[in-house]
Short mmCIF file of C-alpha atoms and ligand atoms in Angstrom, two decimals:
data_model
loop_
_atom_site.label_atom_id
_atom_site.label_comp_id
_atom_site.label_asym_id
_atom_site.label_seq_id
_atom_site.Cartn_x
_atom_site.Cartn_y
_atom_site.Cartn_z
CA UNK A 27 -12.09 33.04 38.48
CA UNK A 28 -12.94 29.52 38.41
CA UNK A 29 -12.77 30.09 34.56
CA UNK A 30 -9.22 31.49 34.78
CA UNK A 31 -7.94 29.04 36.58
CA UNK A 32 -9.32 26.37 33.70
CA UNK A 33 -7.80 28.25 31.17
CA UNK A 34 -4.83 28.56 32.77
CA UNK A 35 -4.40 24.81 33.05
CA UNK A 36 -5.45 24.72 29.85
CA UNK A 37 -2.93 26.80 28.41
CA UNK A 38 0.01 24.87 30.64
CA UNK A 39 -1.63 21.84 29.41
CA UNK A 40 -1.47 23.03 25.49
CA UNK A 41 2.21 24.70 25.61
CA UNK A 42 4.07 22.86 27.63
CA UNK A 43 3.28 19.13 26.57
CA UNK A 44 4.53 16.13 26.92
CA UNK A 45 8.70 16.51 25.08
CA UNK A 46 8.02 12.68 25.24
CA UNK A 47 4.88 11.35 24.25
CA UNK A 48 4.25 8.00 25.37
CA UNK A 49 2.65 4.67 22.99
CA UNK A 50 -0.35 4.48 25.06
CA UNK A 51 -3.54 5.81 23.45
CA UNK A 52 -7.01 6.70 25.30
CA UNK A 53 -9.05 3.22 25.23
CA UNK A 54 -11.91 4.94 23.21
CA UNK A 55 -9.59 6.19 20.23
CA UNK A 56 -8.08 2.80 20.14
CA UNK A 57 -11.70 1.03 20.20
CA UNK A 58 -12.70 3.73 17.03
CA UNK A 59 -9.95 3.33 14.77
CA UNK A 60 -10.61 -0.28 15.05
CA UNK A 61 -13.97 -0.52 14.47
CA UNK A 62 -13.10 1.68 11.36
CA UNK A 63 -10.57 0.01 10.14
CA UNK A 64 -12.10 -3.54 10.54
CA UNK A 65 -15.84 -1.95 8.34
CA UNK A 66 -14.81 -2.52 5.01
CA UNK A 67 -14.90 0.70 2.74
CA UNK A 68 -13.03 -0.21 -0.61
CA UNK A 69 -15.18 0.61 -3.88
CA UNK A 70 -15.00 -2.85 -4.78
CA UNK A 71 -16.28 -4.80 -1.73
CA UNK A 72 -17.08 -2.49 1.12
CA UNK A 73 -19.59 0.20 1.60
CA UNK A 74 -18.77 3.74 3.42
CA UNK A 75 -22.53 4.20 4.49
CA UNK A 76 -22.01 1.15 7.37
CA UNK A 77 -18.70 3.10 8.65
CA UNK A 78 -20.56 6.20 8.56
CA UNK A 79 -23.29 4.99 10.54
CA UNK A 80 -20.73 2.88 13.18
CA UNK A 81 -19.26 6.80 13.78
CA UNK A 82 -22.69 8.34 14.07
CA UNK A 83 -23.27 5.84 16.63
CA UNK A 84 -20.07 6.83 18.60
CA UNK A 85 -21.01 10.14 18.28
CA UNK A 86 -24.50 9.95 19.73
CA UNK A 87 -23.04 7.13 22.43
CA UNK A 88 -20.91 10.07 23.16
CA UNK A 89 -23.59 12.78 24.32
CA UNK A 90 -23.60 14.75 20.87
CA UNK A 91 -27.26 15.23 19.97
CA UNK A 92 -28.66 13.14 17.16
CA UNK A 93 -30.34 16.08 15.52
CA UNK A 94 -26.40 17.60 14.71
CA UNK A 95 -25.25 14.08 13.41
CA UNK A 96 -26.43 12.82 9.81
CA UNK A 97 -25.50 10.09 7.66
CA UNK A 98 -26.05 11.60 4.08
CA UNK A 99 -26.42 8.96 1.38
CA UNK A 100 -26.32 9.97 -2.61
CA UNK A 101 -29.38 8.72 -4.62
CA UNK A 102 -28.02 5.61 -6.58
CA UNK A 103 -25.46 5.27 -4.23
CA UNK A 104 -26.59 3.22 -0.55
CA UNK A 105 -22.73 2.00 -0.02
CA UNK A 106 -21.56 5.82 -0.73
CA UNK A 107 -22.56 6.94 2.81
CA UNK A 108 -21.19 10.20 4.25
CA UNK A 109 -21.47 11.04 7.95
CA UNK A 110 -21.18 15.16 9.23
CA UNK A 111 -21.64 16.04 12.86
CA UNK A 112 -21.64 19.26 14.47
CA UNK A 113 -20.10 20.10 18.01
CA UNK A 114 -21.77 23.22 18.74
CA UNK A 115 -19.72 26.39 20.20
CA UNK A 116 -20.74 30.36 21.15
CA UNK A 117 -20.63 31.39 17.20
CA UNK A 118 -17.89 33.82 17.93
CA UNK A 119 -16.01 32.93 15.17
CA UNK A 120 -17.27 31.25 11.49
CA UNK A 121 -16.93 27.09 12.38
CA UNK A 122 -13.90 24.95 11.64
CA UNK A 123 -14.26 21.53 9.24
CA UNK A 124 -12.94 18.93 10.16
CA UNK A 125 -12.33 16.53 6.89
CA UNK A 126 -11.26 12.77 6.36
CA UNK A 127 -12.09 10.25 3.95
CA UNK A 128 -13.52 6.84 5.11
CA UNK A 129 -13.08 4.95 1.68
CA UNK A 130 -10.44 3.05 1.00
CA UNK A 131 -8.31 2.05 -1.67
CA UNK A 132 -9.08 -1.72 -2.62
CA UNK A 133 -7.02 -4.38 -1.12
CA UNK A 134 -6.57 -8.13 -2.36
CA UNK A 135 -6.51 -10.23 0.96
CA UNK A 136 -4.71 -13.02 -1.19
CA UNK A 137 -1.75 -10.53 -2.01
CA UNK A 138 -1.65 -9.10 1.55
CA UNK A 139 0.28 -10.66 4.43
CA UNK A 140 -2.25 -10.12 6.95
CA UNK A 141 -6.16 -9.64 6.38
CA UNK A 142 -6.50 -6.18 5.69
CA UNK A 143 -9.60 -5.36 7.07
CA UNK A 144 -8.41 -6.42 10.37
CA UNK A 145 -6.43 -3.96 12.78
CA UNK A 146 -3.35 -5.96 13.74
CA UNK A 147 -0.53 -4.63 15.95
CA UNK A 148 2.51 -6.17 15.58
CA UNK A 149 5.79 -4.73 16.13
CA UNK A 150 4.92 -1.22 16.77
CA UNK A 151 3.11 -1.02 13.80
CA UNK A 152 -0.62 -1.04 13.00
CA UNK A 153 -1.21 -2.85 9.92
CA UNK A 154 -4.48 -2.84 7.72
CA UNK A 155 -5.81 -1.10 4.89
CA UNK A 156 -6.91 2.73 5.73
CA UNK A 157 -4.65 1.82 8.96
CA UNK A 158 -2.56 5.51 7.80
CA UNK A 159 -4.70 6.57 4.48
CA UNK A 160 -7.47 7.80 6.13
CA UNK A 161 -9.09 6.29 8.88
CA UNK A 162 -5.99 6.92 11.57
CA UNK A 163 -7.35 10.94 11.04
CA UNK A 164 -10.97 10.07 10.46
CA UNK A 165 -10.79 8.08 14.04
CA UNK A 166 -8.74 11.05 15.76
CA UNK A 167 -11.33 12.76 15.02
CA UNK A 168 -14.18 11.69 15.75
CA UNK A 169 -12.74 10.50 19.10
CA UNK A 170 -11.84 14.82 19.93
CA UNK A 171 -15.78 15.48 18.99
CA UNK A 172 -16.47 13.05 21.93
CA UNK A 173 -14.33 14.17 24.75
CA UNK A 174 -14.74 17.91 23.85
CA UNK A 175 -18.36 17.13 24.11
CA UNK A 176 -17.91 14.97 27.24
CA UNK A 177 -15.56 17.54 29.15
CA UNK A 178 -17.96 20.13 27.87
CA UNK A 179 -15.00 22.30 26.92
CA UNK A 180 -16.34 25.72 25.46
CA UNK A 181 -15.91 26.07 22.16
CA UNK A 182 -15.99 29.54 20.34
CA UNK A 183 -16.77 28.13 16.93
CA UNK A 184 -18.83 24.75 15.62
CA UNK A 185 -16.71 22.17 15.09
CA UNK A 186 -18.03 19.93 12.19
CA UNK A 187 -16.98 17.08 11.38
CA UNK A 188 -17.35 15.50 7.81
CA UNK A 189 -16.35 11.95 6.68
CA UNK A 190 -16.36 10.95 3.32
CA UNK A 191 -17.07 8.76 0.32
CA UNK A 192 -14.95 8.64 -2.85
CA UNK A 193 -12.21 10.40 -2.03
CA UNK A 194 -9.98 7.37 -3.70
CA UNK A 195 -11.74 7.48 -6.60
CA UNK A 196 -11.08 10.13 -9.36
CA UNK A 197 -13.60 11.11 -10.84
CA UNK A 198 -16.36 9.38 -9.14
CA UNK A 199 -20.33 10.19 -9.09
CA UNK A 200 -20.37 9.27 -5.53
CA UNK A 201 -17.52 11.75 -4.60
CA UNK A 202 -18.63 12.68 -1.00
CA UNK A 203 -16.96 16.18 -0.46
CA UNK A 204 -18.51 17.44 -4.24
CA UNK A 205 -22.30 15.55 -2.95
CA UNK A 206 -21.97 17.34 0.16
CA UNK A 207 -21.13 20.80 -1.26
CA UNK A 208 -23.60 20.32 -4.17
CA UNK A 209 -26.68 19.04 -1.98
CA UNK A 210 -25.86 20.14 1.63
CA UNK A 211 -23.41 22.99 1.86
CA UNK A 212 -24.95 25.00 4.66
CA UNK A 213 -23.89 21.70 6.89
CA UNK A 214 -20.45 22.31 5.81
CA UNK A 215 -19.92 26.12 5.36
CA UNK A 216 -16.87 26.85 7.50
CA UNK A 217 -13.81 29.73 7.67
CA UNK A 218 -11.67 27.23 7.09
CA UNK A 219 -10.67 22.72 6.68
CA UNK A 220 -8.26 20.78 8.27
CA UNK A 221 -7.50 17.33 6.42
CA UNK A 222 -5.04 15.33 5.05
CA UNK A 223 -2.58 15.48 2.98
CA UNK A 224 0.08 16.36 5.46
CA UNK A 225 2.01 14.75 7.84
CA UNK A 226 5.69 14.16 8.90
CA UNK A 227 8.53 12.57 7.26
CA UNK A 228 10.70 10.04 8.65
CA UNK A 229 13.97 8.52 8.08
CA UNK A 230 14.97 5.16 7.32
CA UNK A 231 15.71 4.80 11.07
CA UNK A 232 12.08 6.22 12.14
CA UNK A 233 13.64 9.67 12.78
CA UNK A 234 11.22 12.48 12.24
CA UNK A 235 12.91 14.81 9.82
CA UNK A 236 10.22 17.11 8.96
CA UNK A 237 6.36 18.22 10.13
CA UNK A 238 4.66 18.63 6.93
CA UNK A 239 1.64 20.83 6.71
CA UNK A 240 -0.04 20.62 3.21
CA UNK A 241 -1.03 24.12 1.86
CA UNK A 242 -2.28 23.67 -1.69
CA UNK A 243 -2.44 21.25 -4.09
CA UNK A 244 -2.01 21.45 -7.90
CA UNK A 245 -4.57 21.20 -10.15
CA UNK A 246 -5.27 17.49 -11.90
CA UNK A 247 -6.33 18.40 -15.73
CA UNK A 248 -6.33 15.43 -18.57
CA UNK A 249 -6.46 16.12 -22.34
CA UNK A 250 -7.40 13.38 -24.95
CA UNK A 251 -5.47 13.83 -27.90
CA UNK A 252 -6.13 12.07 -31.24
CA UNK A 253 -4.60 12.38 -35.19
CA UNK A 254 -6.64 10.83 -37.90
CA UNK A 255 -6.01 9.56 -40.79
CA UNK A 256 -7.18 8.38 -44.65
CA UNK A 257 -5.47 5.14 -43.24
CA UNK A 258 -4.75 2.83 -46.40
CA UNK A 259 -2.79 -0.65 -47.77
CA UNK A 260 0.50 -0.53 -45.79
CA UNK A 261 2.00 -1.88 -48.93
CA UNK A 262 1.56 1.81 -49.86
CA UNK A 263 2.68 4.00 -47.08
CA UNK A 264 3.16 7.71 -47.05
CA UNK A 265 4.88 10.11 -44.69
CA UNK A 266 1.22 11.28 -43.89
CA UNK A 267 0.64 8.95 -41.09
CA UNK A 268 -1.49 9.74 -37.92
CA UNK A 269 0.81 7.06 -35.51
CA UNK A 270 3.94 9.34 -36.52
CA UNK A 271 2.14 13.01 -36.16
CA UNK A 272 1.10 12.15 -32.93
CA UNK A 273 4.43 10.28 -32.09
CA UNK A 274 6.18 13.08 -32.83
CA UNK A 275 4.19 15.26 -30.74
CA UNK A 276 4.61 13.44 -27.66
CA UNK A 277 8.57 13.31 -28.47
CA UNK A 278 8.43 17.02 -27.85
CA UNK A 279 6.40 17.11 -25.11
CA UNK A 280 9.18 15.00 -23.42
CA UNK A 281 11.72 17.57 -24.10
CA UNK A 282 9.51 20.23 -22.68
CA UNK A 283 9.92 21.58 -19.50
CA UNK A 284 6.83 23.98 -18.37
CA UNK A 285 8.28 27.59 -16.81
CA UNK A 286 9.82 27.14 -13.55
CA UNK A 287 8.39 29.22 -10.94
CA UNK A 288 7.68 29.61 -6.88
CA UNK A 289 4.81 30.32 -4.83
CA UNK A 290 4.81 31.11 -1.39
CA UNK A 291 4.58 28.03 0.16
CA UNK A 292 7.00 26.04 -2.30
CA UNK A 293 9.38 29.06 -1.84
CA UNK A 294 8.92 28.23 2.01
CA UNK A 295 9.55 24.84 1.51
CA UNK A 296 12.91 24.93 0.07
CA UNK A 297 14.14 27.32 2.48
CA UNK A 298 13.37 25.20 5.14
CA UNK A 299 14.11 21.54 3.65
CA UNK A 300 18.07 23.51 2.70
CA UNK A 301 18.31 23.22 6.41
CA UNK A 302 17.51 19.36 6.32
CA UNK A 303 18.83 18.07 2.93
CA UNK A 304 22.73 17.90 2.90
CA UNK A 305 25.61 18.61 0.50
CA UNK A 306 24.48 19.04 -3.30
CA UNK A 307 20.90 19.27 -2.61
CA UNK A 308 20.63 21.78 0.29
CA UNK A 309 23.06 23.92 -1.98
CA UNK A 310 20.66 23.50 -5.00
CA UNK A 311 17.64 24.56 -3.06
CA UNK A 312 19.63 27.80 -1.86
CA UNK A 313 20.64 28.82 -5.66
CA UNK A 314 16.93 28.38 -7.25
CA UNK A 315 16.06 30.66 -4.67
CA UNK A 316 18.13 33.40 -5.85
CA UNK A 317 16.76 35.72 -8.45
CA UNK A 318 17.20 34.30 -11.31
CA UNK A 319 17.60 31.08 -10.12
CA UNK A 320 20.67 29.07 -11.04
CA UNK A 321 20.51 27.45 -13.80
CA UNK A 322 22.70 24.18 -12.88
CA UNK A 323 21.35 23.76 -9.82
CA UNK A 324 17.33 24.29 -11.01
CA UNK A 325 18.42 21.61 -14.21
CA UNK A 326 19.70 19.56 -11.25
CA UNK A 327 16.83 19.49 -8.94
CA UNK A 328 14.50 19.31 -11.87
CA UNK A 329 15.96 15.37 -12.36
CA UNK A 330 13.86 14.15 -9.20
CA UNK A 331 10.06 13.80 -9.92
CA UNK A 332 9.76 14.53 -6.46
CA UNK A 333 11.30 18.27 -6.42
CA UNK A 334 10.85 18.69 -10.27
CA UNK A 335 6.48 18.28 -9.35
CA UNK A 336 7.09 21.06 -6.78
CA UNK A 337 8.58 23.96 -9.31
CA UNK A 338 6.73 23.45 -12.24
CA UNK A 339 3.54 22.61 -13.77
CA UNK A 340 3.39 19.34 -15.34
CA UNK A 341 2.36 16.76 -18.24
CA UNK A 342 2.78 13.70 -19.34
CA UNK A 343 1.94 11.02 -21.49
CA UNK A 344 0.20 8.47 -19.65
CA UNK A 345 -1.89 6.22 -22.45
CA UNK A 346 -1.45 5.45 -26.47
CA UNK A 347 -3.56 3.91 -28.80
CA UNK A 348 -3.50 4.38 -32.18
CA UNK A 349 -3.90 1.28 -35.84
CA UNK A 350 -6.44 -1.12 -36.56
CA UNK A 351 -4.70 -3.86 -38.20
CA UNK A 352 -1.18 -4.83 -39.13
CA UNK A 353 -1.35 -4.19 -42.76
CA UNK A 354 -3.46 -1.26 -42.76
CA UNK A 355 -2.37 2.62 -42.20
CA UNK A 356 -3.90 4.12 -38.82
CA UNK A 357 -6.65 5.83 -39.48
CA UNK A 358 -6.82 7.22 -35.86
CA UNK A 359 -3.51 7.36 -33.09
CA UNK A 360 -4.79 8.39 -29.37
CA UNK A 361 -2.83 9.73 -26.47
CA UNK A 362 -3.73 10.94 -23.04
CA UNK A 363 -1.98 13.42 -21.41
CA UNK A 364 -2.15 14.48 -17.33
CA UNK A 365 -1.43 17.39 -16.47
CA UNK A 366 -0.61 18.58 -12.66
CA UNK A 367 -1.09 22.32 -13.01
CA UNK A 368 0.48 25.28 -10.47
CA UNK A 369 -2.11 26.67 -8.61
CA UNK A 370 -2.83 30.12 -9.48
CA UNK A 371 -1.84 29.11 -13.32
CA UNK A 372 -4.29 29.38 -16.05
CA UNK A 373 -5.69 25.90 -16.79
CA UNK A 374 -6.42 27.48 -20.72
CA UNK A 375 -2.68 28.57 -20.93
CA UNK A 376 -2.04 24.61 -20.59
CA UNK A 377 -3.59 23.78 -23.05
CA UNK A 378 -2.30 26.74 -25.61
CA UNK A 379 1.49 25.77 -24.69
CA UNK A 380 1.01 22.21 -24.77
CA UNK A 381 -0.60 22.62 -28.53
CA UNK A 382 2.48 24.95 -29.14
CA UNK A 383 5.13 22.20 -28.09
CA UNK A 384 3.48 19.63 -30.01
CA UNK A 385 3.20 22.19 -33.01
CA UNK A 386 1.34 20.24 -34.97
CA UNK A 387 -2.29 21.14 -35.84
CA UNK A 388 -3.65 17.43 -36.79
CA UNK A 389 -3.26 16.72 -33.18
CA UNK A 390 -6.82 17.52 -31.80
CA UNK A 391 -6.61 18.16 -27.84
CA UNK A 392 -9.58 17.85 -25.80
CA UNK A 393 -9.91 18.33 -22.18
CA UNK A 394 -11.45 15.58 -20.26
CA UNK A 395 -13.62 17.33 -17.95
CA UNK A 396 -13.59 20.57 -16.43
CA UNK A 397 -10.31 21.23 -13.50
CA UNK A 398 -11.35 22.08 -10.20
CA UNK A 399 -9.45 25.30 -9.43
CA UNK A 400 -7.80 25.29 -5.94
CA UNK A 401 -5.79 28.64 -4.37
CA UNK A 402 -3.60 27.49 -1.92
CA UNK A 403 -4.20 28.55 1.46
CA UNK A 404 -2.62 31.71 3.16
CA UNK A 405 -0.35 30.72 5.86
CA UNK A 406 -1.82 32.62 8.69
CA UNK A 407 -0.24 33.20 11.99
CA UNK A 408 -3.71 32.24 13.59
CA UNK A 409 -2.81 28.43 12.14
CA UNK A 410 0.55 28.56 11.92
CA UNK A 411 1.51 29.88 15.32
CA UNK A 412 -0.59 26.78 17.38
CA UNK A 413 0.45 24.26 14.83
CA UNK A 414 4.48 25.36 15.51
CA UNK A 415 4.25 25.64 19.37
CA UNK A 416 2.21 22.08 19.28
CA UNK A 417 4.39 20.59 16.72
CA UNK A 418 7.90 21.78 18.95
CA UNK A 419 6.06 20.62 22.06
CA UNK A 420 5.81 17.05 20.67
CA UNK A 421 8.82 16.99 18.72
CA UNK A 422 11.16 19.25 19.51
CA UNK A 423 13.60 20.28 17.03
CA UNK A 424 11.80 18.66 14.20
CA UNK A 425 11.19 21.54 11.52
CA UNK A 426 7.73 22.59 10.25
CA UNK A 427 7.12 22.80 6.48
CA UNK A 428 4.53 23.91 4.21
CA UNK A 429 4.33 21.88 1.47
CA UNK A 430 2.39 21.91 -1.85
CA UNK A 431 0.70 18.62 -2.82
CA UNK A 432 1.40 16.92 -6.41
CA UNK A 433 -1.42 14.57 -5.89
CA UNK A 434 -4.92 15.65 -5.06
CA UNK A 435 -7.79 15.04 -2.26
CA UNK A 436 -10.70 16.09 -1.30
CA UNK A 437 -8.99 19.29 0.09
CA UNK A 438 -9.31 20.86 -3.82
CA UNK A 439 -13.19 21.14 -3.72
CA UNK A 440 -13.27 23.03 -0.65
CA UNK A 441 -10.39 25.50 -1.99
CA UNK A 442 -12.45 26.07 -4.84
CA UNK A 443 -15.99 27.14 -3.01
CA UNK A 444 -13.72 29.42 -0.97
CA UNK A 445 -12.77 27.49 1.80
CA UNK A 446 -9.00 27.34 2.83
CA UNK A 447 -7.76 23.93 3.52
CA UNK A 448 -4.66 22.71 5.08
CA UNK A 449 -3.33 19.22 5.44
CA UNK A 450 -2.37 18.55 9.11
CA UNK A 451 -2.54 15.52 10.24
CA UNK A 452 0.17 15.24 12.69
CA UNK A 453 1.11 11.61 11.91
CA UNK A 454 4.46 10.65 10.57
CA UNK A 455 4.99 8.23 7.72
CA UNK A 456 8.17 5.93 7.34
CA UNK A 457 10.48 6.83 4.72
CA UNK A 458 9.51 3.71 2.02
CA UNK A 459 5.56 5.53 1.97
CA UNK A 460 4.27 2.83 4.69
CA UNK A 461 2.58 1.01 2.32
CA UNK A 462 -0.18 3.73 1.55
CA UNK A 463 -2.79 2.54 -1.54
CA UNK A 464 -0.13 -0.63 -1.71
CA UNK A 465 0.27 -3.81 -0.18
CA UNK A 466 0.70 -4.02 4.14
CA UNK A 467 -0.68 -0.65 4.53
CA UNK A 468 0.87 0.33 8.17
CA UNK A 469 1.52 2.93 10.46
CA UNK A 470 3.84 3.25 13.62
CA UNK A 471 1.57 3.13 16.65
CA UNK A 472 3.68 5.79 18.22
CA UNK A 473 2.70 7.62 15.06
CA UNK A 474 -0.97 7.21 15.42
CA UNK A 475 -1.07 8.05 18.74
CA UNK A 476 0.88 10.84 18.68
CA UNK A 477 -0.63 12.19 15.45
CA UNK A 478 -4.32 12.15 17.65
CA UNK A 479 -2.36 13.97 20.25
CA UNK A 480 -1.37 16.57 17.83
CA UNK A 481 -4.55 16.92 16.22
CA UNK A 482 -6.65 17.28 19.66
CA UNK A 483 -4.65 19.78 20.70
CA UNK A 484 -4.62 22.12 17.73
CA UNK A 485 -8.52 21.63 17.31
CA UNK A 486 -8.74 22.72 21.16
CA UNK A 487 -6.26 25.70 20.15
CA UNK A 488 -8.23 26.78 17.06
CA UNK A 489 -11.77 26.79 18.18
CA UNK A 490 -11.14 28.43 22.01
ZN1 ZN B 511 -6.32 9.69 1.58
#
């Protein structure tokens, strides 16, 4: 009865909400995203393994046992520190992983405005580095793994949490998601992630205009491609050079579109963002949704990077070297091409079409490194329906939309050992990119606070 009664308020508590969520936050999230903003944890001065044992200390302060909390440092690597903590539940269900990064991307106080390892509120912004890209999640976080714990809420899964090294850094030997699958994947085994990677949009005017939930990312492939060459005087030049074979090559891989095609949750995105987007765009999204597409409309979208990343694989040039001297033929031209491949697309079949389009067989392609493969996660009603009824609870009338990722985190190694990850963060970014891996990193506080919100509640809805 007693129980009833608990999860009734619970339930009023989850689904009705606060419509207007207020700029306070709970003293002990505010006290954690400090601390973990203000521990340095760029490659080039910091050191993750100081954060990781700051949060391990919160987490023991806050009644978790220290036998389910480790800091797990990679050999070579004592400033690569990862921390992963386990909230124990019943075992009813498979346990939910809770992801975020604790590195950050470096940050040159002398460019900066304000010191960016310092957590300054100003405004209604938060500024500092990691103040959005990651710690604002990774301090969420940690702070719902304390007050589950301390209002002993029953949980019918494990909650774990994992922060990590690296993630900023690609590739990197200290990566901490690949060092924790490779060395200590039974501490991570889960049904299925929540990390970054989404979050909502706003507009200029700090409207929300969309809830974002990440659901697949595409696949980051690079190929090295070189031409050589007799070489020879330049006096003496023939039409057999290796700067113009390659040259030539990359020419038509600028006229080359890759196949355009939809998966579920880019389909699901431009139905929804038609709603959104006005006049000539929403219009275009509606025609490339037709079978076939339209052709003027998909040539039309296809101009932004932006909507162009979302409908087709991708590759570009990105580096050129090629000579050895002014008067002397090259004997050797480089290139290196990225490539952003669909998921579900054969990372082989790449490689065949891009050797077709150059159509050239001097041009040697080699792939640097082997892709990490990454299905996109199914949309389920058991994560979509809480993350909708939270989402409309907090901001009403603000659309949620799966998106598919361009860019990659550490949400692709966890897709590829089988475990489906979705980027929910519940924070909303201003429209300019708040300063994310650039200068004055910042994030409304309204934005963090509410994002925390968000995030406790679907963790309570998920694992109960
Ligand atoms: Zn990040």
């Amino acid at each position: 009865m007693i129980r009833t009664i608990a999860m009734l308020a619970a339930a009023a508590f989850l689904f009705t909400g606060t419509a207007v969520a207020q700029d306070t936050a709970p003293p002990l999230l505010r006290a954690i995203y400090q601390e973990l903003v203000e521990i340095d944890t760029s490659d080039a001065s910091g050191d993750t393994t100081r954060a990781a044992e700051a949060m391990a200390a919160r987490l023991r302060a806050g009644g978790i046992p220290a036998a389910d909390i480790q800091v797990l440092v990679p050999p070579g690597g004592p400033k690569k520190g990862n921390l992963v903590a386990r909230l124990r539940g019943s075992g009813e269900k498979k346990p939910l992983l809770l992801l975020a990064h604790i590195d950050v991307v470096n940050a040159k106080r002398e460019d900066w405005q304000r010191d960016p390892f310092k957590l300054i509120e100003e405004d209604g912004y938060f500024y500092a580095r990691g103040a959005a890209d990651d710690k604002a999640m990774a301090a969420a976080l940690v702070t719902i793994m304390i007050e589950l714990k301390q209002q002993n809420v029953r949980l019918n899964r494990d909650l774990i949490l994992a922060l990590t090294a690296d993630e900023e850094i690609i590739p990197s030997p200290f990566s901490g998601i690949d060092y924790l699958i490779r060395n200590h994947r039974n501490l991570i085994e889960a049904e299925f992630a929540l990390n970054e990677g989404g979050g909502g949009q706003l507009d200029k005017a700090g409207k929300p205009l969309y809830h974002g939930i990440q659901a697949g990312e595409k696949v980051f492939q690079t190929y090295r491609l070189e031409v050589t060459n007799a070489g020879g005087h330049s006096a003496r030049p023939s039409k057999d050079n290796a700067i113009y074979h390659l040259a030539a090559g990359l020419a038509r891989l600028a006229q080359y579109d890759f196949p355009f095609k939809l998966l579920p949750v880019t389909r699901a995105y431009f139905e929804r963002a038609a709603n959104f987007e006005s006049g000539q765009t929403s219009a275009d999204m509606q025609a490339i949704l037709q079978n076939p597409p339209d052709a003027a409309a998909l040539a039309r979208l296809s101009d932004s990077p932006r909507f162009n990343a979302l409908m087709r694989t991708t590759c570009v040039a990105t580096m050129l070297d090629a000579g050895h001297a002014t008067n002397a033929l090259p004997q050797r031209a480089r290139a290196v091409v990225n490539c952003r491949v669909l998921p579900g697309e054969a990372v082989d079949e790449v490689q065949k079409t891009l050797a077709r389009v150059f159509a050239n067989d001097r041009i040697s392609i080699t792939p640097d490194g082997a892709a990490v493969l990454s299905p996109p996660p199914p949309l389920t009603q058991e994560i979509m329906g809480p993350v909708n009824e939270i989402s409309a609870s907090l901001w009403p009338g603000v659309p949620v939309i799966p998106t598919l990722s361009a860019g990659a985190t550490d949400g692709r190694f966890l897709a590829n050992i089988g475990i489906p990850t979705y980027g929910i963060t519940g924070q909303f970014r201003d429209a300019d990119g708040g300063g994310v891996h650039g200068l004055n990193e910042r994030i409304r506080v309204k934005s963090f606070y509410d994002g925390h919100r968000f995030l406790d509640r679907l963790v309570r809805a998920l694992a109960r």
